[in-house]
Amino acid sequence: MNDERETTRGFEETRWNISREKDLLEIWEKEGLYDPEKYGDPDNILIIDTPPPYPSGRWHVGGAAHYAQIDMIARYFRMKGYRVIVPWYADRNGLPVEVQVERLRNINPHEISRTPEGREKFIQMCKEELDKIETELVNIWRRLGCSFEYWRDGTDSSSYRALTQTTFLILWRKGLIYEAERPVYWCPRCRTALAEAELEYVKRKTKLYYVKIEIPSHGIEIIATTRPELIGAMVAIAYNPRDPRYKGLAGHKAIVPIYEYEVPIIELEDVDPSFGTGLMMISTYGDLRDVRVVRELGLRPRLIITKDGYMNELAGPLKGLTICDARDKIVKLLREKGLLIKEEDLDEREIPVCWRCKTPIEIIHSKEFFLKQLDFKEDLLKIIDEMKFYPEMHKKRLIEWIMNLKMDWPISRSRYYATEIPLWRCSICGEYILPEPGKYYRPWKDPPPVDRCPKCGAEKDKIIGETRVFDTWFDSSISSLYVSKWLKDQRFFEKASSNILRPQGYEIIRTWLYYSILRFYQLTGRPAFRYVRISGMGLDERGEAMHKSKGNIIDPEPYLERYGADAFRFWAAAAAKLGYDYRFNESILKTGSLFITKLYNIARFVSTFKPPSKEEISLRDIDRSILAELNELIKKVRRSMDDMDVFEAIHAIYEFTWDIYASNYLELVKQRAYNNDGRYSENEQKAAWYTLHIVLSTVLRMLAPIMPFVTDYIWRRLYKKSIHLERFPEPSDEYEKGDRRLIELAIKINSVIWRYKKSREMRFSQAIKKKIYIDNPLVEKFKEELIDLHKINHLIIGRPDNPEEYDVFENMIYIER
C-alpha cells in the first residue's frame, strides 16, 4: 500500500464558485496572457479579422455567443502554437447612430448639419452615444473571458479613416472610381443612396389597379399597376411579343391618363402575360427592369419623386404630396374620371426597404460616386476558390450574390457620421483635386490641399470641399487590411496577410464578406482570406430572430450572473453546428453548470494523488483501454476544431468526461487508487494515479478554449501554472495500443449491474453475494476492477451450466436468481 496521497489543496471548497471567474480575469490581465507579442511562433501568425460590431445597442445572447465562439477558435489556434492576432474594435461609422441620435434627441440631422458648426455638434452627439454603448459591449466580452486585444481606434478613428481615404485615392488613380448621375436605390427618409447589399425585403400586402389607357390608333386598353402614383412617370407601355392579344401594337402611341402626354408601346420579353392584363407600364422608376429598359432604349426619364420622398412639379395634381398620399389621390382622381376599372388585392409581395429605417426604397436619379464591381465578377468567382469556407454550404450564397449583381457600387452617401470623401472641386472649371494619401481629411471643414486650381488657376476660395461621406461598408470592408497592417508595416503584412481568418454571420455575406473580398483584391490582387468561418443567427427560445421592435431581446448579463461565463460558453458551443441558427436554451446553460461542477469534483478527487512519472507505473489493461478511448477523443475534437466548429468538440468532450471517464473508469479504479487493502502493487496503484491525471489533464486542455475559467482554475491548482500556455493535445501512437473494447464492455457491464441493484433496492456499495457469470473472455482483463466496484463475491468468466436458473442480461451476463 502506498500512502503518497495529498490533501485536496486548492479545492477546499466543495463546489465551484462563479466569483472565481472574475478573480481569474484579473489574473489574466495582470499576467498579460494574451499579448500576441509574448506568446506563439512569430513565423506562424494567424490573424482573426474579428467582426467590428456596430454599437447600436447592447448585445443579445446571440451576439454574445457569436463572439464567444470566435474566442474559442482563437484560443484553439493559440494552443496549437500560433501567434494569434485577434483584435476587437467597434464599427462606429454610418447611419444607425445618426438615426439613434435623431430619435433620442428629437433633432433633424440634415437641418442641424447645414453649417460646419452644426455638423460638428451633431458628430459629437453621435460620438458620445457610441462611446456609451461601446463600453457596455467591451464589458460583456471581457466578462465572457474573450481573449481579444482591445483596439480603441475604431472605424471612426483618424487612423482608420485615413486608411479608408487612402484606398479611395488609390482606386481613383487606378480608374476604378467614377462619378455619374444615374438611377440609384434611395431611402427618402434617410435621404441617401443605398447599395444593393443594403436593401432588405419585407412582405407587405398590396393592390393591383386596372386603369384605362387610350391608344388613339387602336382604342381603349387596360393596364395593371401596383404603383399608380408613378403613372405620371410613365415613359412607355410594354407587352410580351408572344401575347396574341396585343399583336401589332408595337410602334403605336398611348396617352397617359390624367397627364395627357404620349408614350411609345414596345415589345418586351420580360413581361409576364399572365400578370394583370399583360400590358405593363414602364416608369422612371418602378424597379430595376424599368432602369434597364429605359437605358437600353434610350428613353428620356420622367422623374416625379424628390430625394426627400415628395412629389415634384412634374407630378401635376400630386405635387407636394408624400408617396403614400399621392397614391391615394391618384386612385381617387382615376375613379372620378371613370378611368379606374377595378382594384384587386394581391397576396403578400416582397418589397425592398432601407436596411436601417425600413422605409420602402425608391429608384431615383442621383449624382454619386461609384466603385466598379461588375468588371470584377469573373475574377472574384475565381479568387474565392482559393479560400476555405466553413461550412462549405455558405460559399454558394456568396457565389449567387456575385453572379446576380446588377450595378456598380454607389459608395457616396449624403450623411454625416462617416468617413469623408477626400476630394475638393474647383467651382470654376469643375476639376477634382485630390490630396496626398496618408492623412485624414475633412473636406467640408479643412482647407483645400492646393493654393490654386491646377487646371484653371482659380484661387483657393473657389475650391469647394466635398460634403458627402462613404457608405459604411466602404470603411468596414478594409478591416482585413487594417488588422494586417497594410501600408503601415509591409514586412508584417507580407508575412501575415496570407493567413487571415474571417469569422462572421451568414446575414452579412453579401455585404461585409463580399465587399472585403472585392476591396482586398482590387488593392492587392490577392484573396482576402485563407479561412472563412460562417455562423448562423442567434434566435430566442421560440426560434425567432431577436429585435428590439419585437420585444424579444434576451440580455446575456442575468445569465452570466446566474450561471457564469463558462456555462454560457458551453451553451454557445453546444447549441448548433457551425453554419446553422442557434436557439437560446436555458436548460443547456444548466447542463453546462452541472458539467462544471462535475469537472470540479473530478479534479478534487484526482488532486489527492500525486502524478507519478512513467517509470513508476505498470499500466493495467483497463488503463490502456481508457487511454485508447482518449486518443480517439483527441482525434475527433481536433477534426472538429480544425473545421472551426466547436459543436462536435464540446459534445464529444462532455460525453467522454461524464459517461466514460467519471461514471465508469474513475469508479473502476477508485479502489486501486486508494489501495487500502494492499492488494495491488505500488506500480499498479500509481498506474491508476497516472491514468487519472493523464485523462483529466488532456480533457482540460481540450476544453480550455471553450471553457477557459474552470479549466484554468483546476490546472493552476493541480499543476501550478496557467492552462492557456499549454499545447493542445495531439494523438499518441502509444495510446493507440490499448484495446478500446475493454472500456466499452465495462460500461455495458456496469450499466447492467447498477440497474440490477436499483431494481432490487440495493445500495450501489452493497455486496452481491449471488454468482455472476459473464460470457466474454475480455472481462478477464479487468475482472478485479469489476469485483472492486460492484462488491461481487463470485464473478466467473464463462457461461453457467444451468442458465435457466439465472437472469440473463445483454445475452452475456448471468446473475443467479
mmCIF file of N, CA and C in Angstrom, residues 567-627:
data_model
loop_
_atom_site.group_PDB
_atom_site.id
_atom_site.type_symbol
_atom_site.label_atom_id
_atom_site.label_comp_id
_atom_site.label_asym_id
_atom_site.label_seq_id
_atom_site.Cartn_x
_atom_site.Cartn_y
_atom_site.Cartn_z
ATOM 1 N N ALA A 567 -20.520 28.440 -18.287
ATOM 2 C CA ALA A 567 -21.788 27.782 -18.616
ATOM 3 C C ALA A 567 -22.420 28.430 -19.839
ATOM 4 N N PHE A 568 -22.307 29.752 -19.923
ATOM 5 C CA PHE A 568 -22.826 30.453 -21.101
ATOM 6 C C PHE A 568 -22.057 30.025 -22.346
ATOM 7 N N ARG A 569 -20.749 29.919 -22.244
ATOM 8 C CA ARG A 569 -19.922 29.492 -23.375
ATOM 9 C C ARG A 569 -20.233 28.038 -23.748
ATOM 10 N N PHE A 570 -20.559 27.213 -22.755
ATOM 11 C CA PHE A 570 -20.968 25.839 -23.036
ATOM 12 C C PHE A 570 -22.189 25.845 -23.947
ATOM 13 N N TRP A 571 -23.193 26.688 -23.597
ATOM 14 C CA TRP A 571 -24.371 26.790 -24.473
ATOM 15 C C TRP A 571 -23.980 27.287 -25.856
ATOM 16 N N ALA A 572 -23.127 28.301 -25.916
ATOM 17 C CA ALA A 572 -22.725 28.876 -27.200
ATOM 18 C C ALA A 572 -22.076 27.829 -28.097
ATOM 19 N N ALA A 573 -21.352 26.900 -27.492
ATOM 20 C CA ALA A 573 -20.688 25.850 -28.275
ATOM 21 C C ALA A 573 -21.635 24.705 -28.618
ATOM 22 N N ALA A 574 -22.535 24.391 -27.696
ATOM 23 C CA ALA A 574 -23.347 23.172 -27.831
ATOM 24 C C ALA A 574 -24.668 23.381 -28.549
ATOM 25 N N ALA A 575 -25.053 24.634 -28.806
ATOM 26 C CA ALA A 575 -26.405 24.917 -29.294
ATOM 27 C C ALA A 575 -26.667 24.432 -30.709
ATOM 28 N N ALA A 576 -25.674 24.519 -31.605
ATOM 29 C CA ALA A 576 -25.915 24.138 -33.008
ATOM 30 C C ALA A 576 -24.598 23.960 -33.735
ATOM 31 N N LYS A 577 -24.646 23.169 -34.801
ATOM 32 C CA LYS A 577 -23.475 23.009 -35.659
ATOM 33 C C LYS A 577 -23.175 24.327 -36.356
ATOM 34 N N LEU A 578 -21.915 24.509 -36.696
ATOM 35 C CA LEU A 578 -21.497 25.731 -37.371
ATOM 36 C C LEU A 578 -22.288 25.931 -38.666
ATOM 37 N N GLY A 579 -22.739 27.161 -38.855
ATOM 38 C CA GLY A 579 -23.460 27.500 -40.078
ATOM 39 C C GLY A 579 -24.956 27.480 -39.931
ATOM 40 N N TYR A 580 -25.445 26.896 -38.829
ATOM 41 C CA TYR A 580 -26.886 26.805 -38.598
ATOM 42 C C TYR A 580 -27.294 27.765 -37.473
ATOM 43 N N ASP A 581 -28.544 28.193 -37.506
ATOM 44 C CA ASP A 581 -29.052 29.073 -36.462
ATOM 45 C C ASP A 581 -29.004 28.366 -35.114
ATOM 46 N N TYR A 582 -28.725 29.130 -34.078
ATOM 47 C CA TYR A 582 -28.650 28.551 -32.737
ATOM 48 C C TYR A 582 -29.671 29.235 -31.837
ATOM 49 N N ARG A 583 -30.503 28.412 -31.208
ATOM 50 C CA ARG A 583 -31.612 28.892 -30.398
ATOM 51 C C ARG A 583 -31.193 28.954 -28.930
ATOM 52 N N PHE A 584 -31.584 30.041 -28.264
ATOM 53 C CA PHE A 584 -31.267 30.142 -26.839
ATOM 54 C C PHE A 584 -32.058 29.097 -26.056
ATOM 55 N N ASN A 585 -31.364 28.450 -25.129
ATOM 56 C CA ASN A 585 -31.987 27.381 -24.346
ATOM 57 C C ASN A 585 -31.341 27.369 -22.965
ATOM 58 N N GLU A 586 -32.089 27.857 -21.977
ATOM 59 C CA GLU A 586 -31.526 27.952 -20.629
ATOM 60 C C GLU A 586 -31.165 26.582 -20.062
ATOM 61 N N SER A 587 -31.855 25.548 -20.494
ATOM 62 C CA SER A 587 -31.553 24.208 -19.963
ATOM 63 C C SER A 587 -30.138 23.776 -20.340
ATOM 64 N N ILE A 588 -29.645 24.243 -21.488
ATOM 65 C CA ILE A 588 -28.266 23.898 -21.874
ATOM 66 C C ILE A 588 -27.279 24.644 -20.984
ATOM 67 N N LEU A 589 -27.613 25.864 -20.569
ATOM 68 C CA LEU A 589 -26.765 26.567 -19.603
ATOM 69 C C LEU A 589 -26.717 25.798 -18.284
ATOM 70 N N LYS A 590 -27.859 25.271 -17.881
ATOM 71 C CA LYS A 590 -27.903 24.484 -16.644
ATOM 72 C C LYS A 590 -27.033 23.233 -16.780
ATOM 73 N N THR A 591 -27.105 22.604 -17.951
ATOM 74 C CA THR A 591 -26.250 21.432 -18.193
ATOM 75 C C THR A 591 -24.781 21.826 -18.105
ATOM 76 N N GLY A 592 -24.453 22.981 -18.696
ATOM 77 C CA GLY A 592 -23.081 23.472 -18.618
ATOM 78 C C GLY A 592 -22.646 23.706 -17.191
ATOM 79 N N SER A 593 -23.549 24.250 -16.375
ATOM 80 C CA SER A 593 -23.237 24.495 -14.968
ATOM 81 C C SER A 593 -22.997 23.186 -14.218
ATOM 82 N N LEU A 594 -23.834 22.191 -14.491
ATOM 83 C CA LEU A 594 -23.647 20.877 -13.863
ATOM 84 C C LEU A 594 -22.334 20.233 -14.308
ATOM 85 N N PHE A 595 -21.971 20.451 -15.576
ATOM 86 C CA PHE A 595 -20.717 19.895 -16.100
ATOM 87 C C PHE A 595 -19.525 20.523 -15.381
ATOM 88 N N ILE A 596 -19.603 21.822 -15.118
ATOM 89 C CA ILE A 596 -18.531 22.498 -14.381
ATOM 90 C C ILE A 596 -18.382 21.878 -12.993
ATOM 91 N N THR A 597 -19.507 21.641 -12.330
ATOM 92 C CA THR A 597 -19.480 21.013 -11.012
ATOM 93 C C THR A 597 -18.854 19.622 -11.089
ATOM 94 N N LYS A 598 -19.224 18.871 -12.112
ATOM 95 C CA LYS A 598 -18.657 17.529 -12.290
ATOM 96 C C LYS A 598 -17.143 17.604 -12.480
ATOM 97 N N LEU A 599 -16.676 18.511 -13.331
ATOM 98 C CA LEU A 599 -15.227 18.669 -13.557
ATOM 99 C C LEU A 599 -14.513 19.020 -12.259
ATOM 100 N N TYR A 600 -15.106 19.947 -11.531
ATOM 101 C CA TYR A 600 -14.500 20.387 -10.273
ATOM 102 C C TYR A 600 -14.384 19.219 -9.295
ATOM 103 N N ASN A 601 -15.433 18.417 -9.202
ATOM 104 C CA ASN A 601 -15.411 17.280 -8.280
ATOM 105 C C ASN A 601 -14.422 16.208 -8.731
ATOM 106 N N ILE A 602 -14.346 15.976 -10.040
ATOM 107 C CA ILE A 602 -13.335 15.042 -10.546
ATOM 108 C C ILE A 602 -11.940 15.522 -10.160
ATOM 109 N N ALA A 603 -11.717 16.818 -10.352
ATOM 110 C CA ALA A 603 -10.398 17.378 -10.053
ATOM 111 C C ALA A 603 -10.080 17.287 -8.564
ATOM 112 N N ARG A 604 -11.074 17.500 -7.715
ATOM 113 C CA ARG A 604 -10.853 17.369 -6.264
ATOM 114 C C ARG A 604 -10.408 15.948 -5.922
ATOM 115 N N PHE A 605 -11.043 14.959 -6.578
ATOM 116 C CA PHE A 605 -10.656 13.565 -6.321
ATOM 117 C C PHE A 605 -9.244 13.285 -6.847
ATOM 118 N N VAL A 606 -9.001 13.663 -8.083
ATOM 119 C CA VAL A 606 -7.700 13.368 -8.684
ATOM 120 C C VAL A 606 -6.573 14.108 -7.973
ATOM 121 N N SER A 607 -6.888 15.276 -7.398
ATOM 122 C CA SER A 607 -5.845 16.068 -6.727
ATOM 123 C C SER A 607 -5.300 15.382 -5.485
ATOM 124 N N THR A 608 -5.993 14.363 -4.996
ATOM 125 C CA THR A 608 -5.497 13.650 -3.813
ATOM 126 C C THR A 608 -4.341 12.709 -4.145
ATOM 127 N N PHE A 609 -4.042 12.545 -5.423
ATOM 128 C CA PHE A 609 -2.971 11.642 -5.840
ATOM 129 C C PHE A 609 -1.903 12.420 -6.613
ATOM 130 N N LYS A 610 -0.653 12.213 -6.243
ATOM 131 C CA LYS A 610 0.440 12.865 -6.954
ATOM 132 C C LYS A 610 0.587 12.257 -8.344
ATOM 133 N N PRO A 611 0.788 13.072 -9.365
ATOM 134 C CA PRO A 611 1.021 12.494 -10.700
ATOM 135 C C PRO A 611 2.406 11.849 -10.756
ATOM 136 N N PRO A 612 2.476 10.529 -10.912
ATOM 137 C CA PRO A 612 3.785 9.855 -10.924
ATOM 138 C C PRO A 612 4.443 9.944 -12.292
ATOM 139 N N SER A 613 5.703 9.608 -12.350
ATOM 140 C CA SER A 613 6.401 9.539 -13.632
ATOM 141 C C SER A 613 6.075 8.209 -14.302
ATOM 142 N N LYS A 614 6.328 8.127 -15.589
ATOM 143 C CA LYS A 614 6.014 6.901 -16.336
ATOM 144 C C LYS A 614 6.860 5.728 -15.850
ATOM 145 N N GLU A 615 8.035 6.049 -15.328
ATOM 146 C CA GLU A 615 8.931 4.975 -14.889
ATOM 147 C C GLU A 615 8.407 4.272 -13.642
ATOM 148 N N GLU A 616 7.485 4.922 -12.922
ATOM 149 C CA GLU A 616 6.998 4.365 -11.656
ATOM 150 C C GLU A 616 5.765 3.492 -11.820
ATOM 151 N N ILE A 617 5.300 3.334 -13.041
ATOM 152 C CA ILE A 617 3.968 2.739 -13.200
ATOM 153 C C ILE A 617 4.011 1.443 -13.988
ATOM 154 N N SER A 618 2.939 0.684 -13.803
ATOM 155 C CA SER A 618 2.720 -0.521 -14.595
ATOM 156 C C SER A 618 1.243 -0.522 -14.983
ATOM 157 N N LEU A 619 0.981 -0.044 -16.211
ATOM 158 C CA LEU A 619 -0.405 0.118 -16.645
ATOM 159 C C LEU A 619 -1.109 -1.229 -16.733
ATOM 160 N N ARG A 620 -2.355 -1.244 -16.272
ATOM 161 C CA ARG A 620 -3.203 -2.406 -16.450
ATOM 162 C C ARG A 620 -4.005 -2.244 -17.742
ATOM 163 N N ASP A 621 -4.642 -3.321 -18.165
ATOM 164 C CA ASP A 621 -5.335 -3.305 -19.459
ATOM 165 C C ASP A 621 -6.442 -2.243 -19.507
ATOM 166 N N ILE A 622 -7.158 -2.051 -18.395
ATOM 167 C CA ILE A 622 -8.242 -1.074 -18.398
ATOM 168 C C ILE A 622 -7.691 0.344 -18.497
ATOM 169 N N ASP A 623 -6.466 0.565 -17.973
ATOM 170 C CA ASP A 623 -5.812 1.869 -18.123
ATOM 171 C C ASP A 623 -5.505 2.132 -19.593
ATOM 172 N N ARG A 624 -4.940 1.122 -20.226
ATOM 173 C CA ARG A 624 -4.598 1.281 -21.652
ATOM 174 C C ARG A 624 -5.855 1.498 -22.482
ATOM 175 N N SER A 625 -6.944 0.856 -22.077
ATOM 176 C CA SER A 625 -8.186 0.971 -22.828
ATOM 177 C C SER A 625 -8.739 2.401 -22.769
ATOM 178 N N ILE A 626 -8.763 3.000 -21.571
ATOM 179 C CA ILE A 626 -9.283 4.369 -21.462
ATOM 180 C C ILE A 626 -8.370 5.342 -22.212
ATOM 181 N N LEU A 627 -7.066 5.052 -22.222
ATOM 182 C CA LEU A 627 -6.147 5.921 -22.966
ATOM 183 C C LEU A 627 -6.377 5.798 -24.474
#
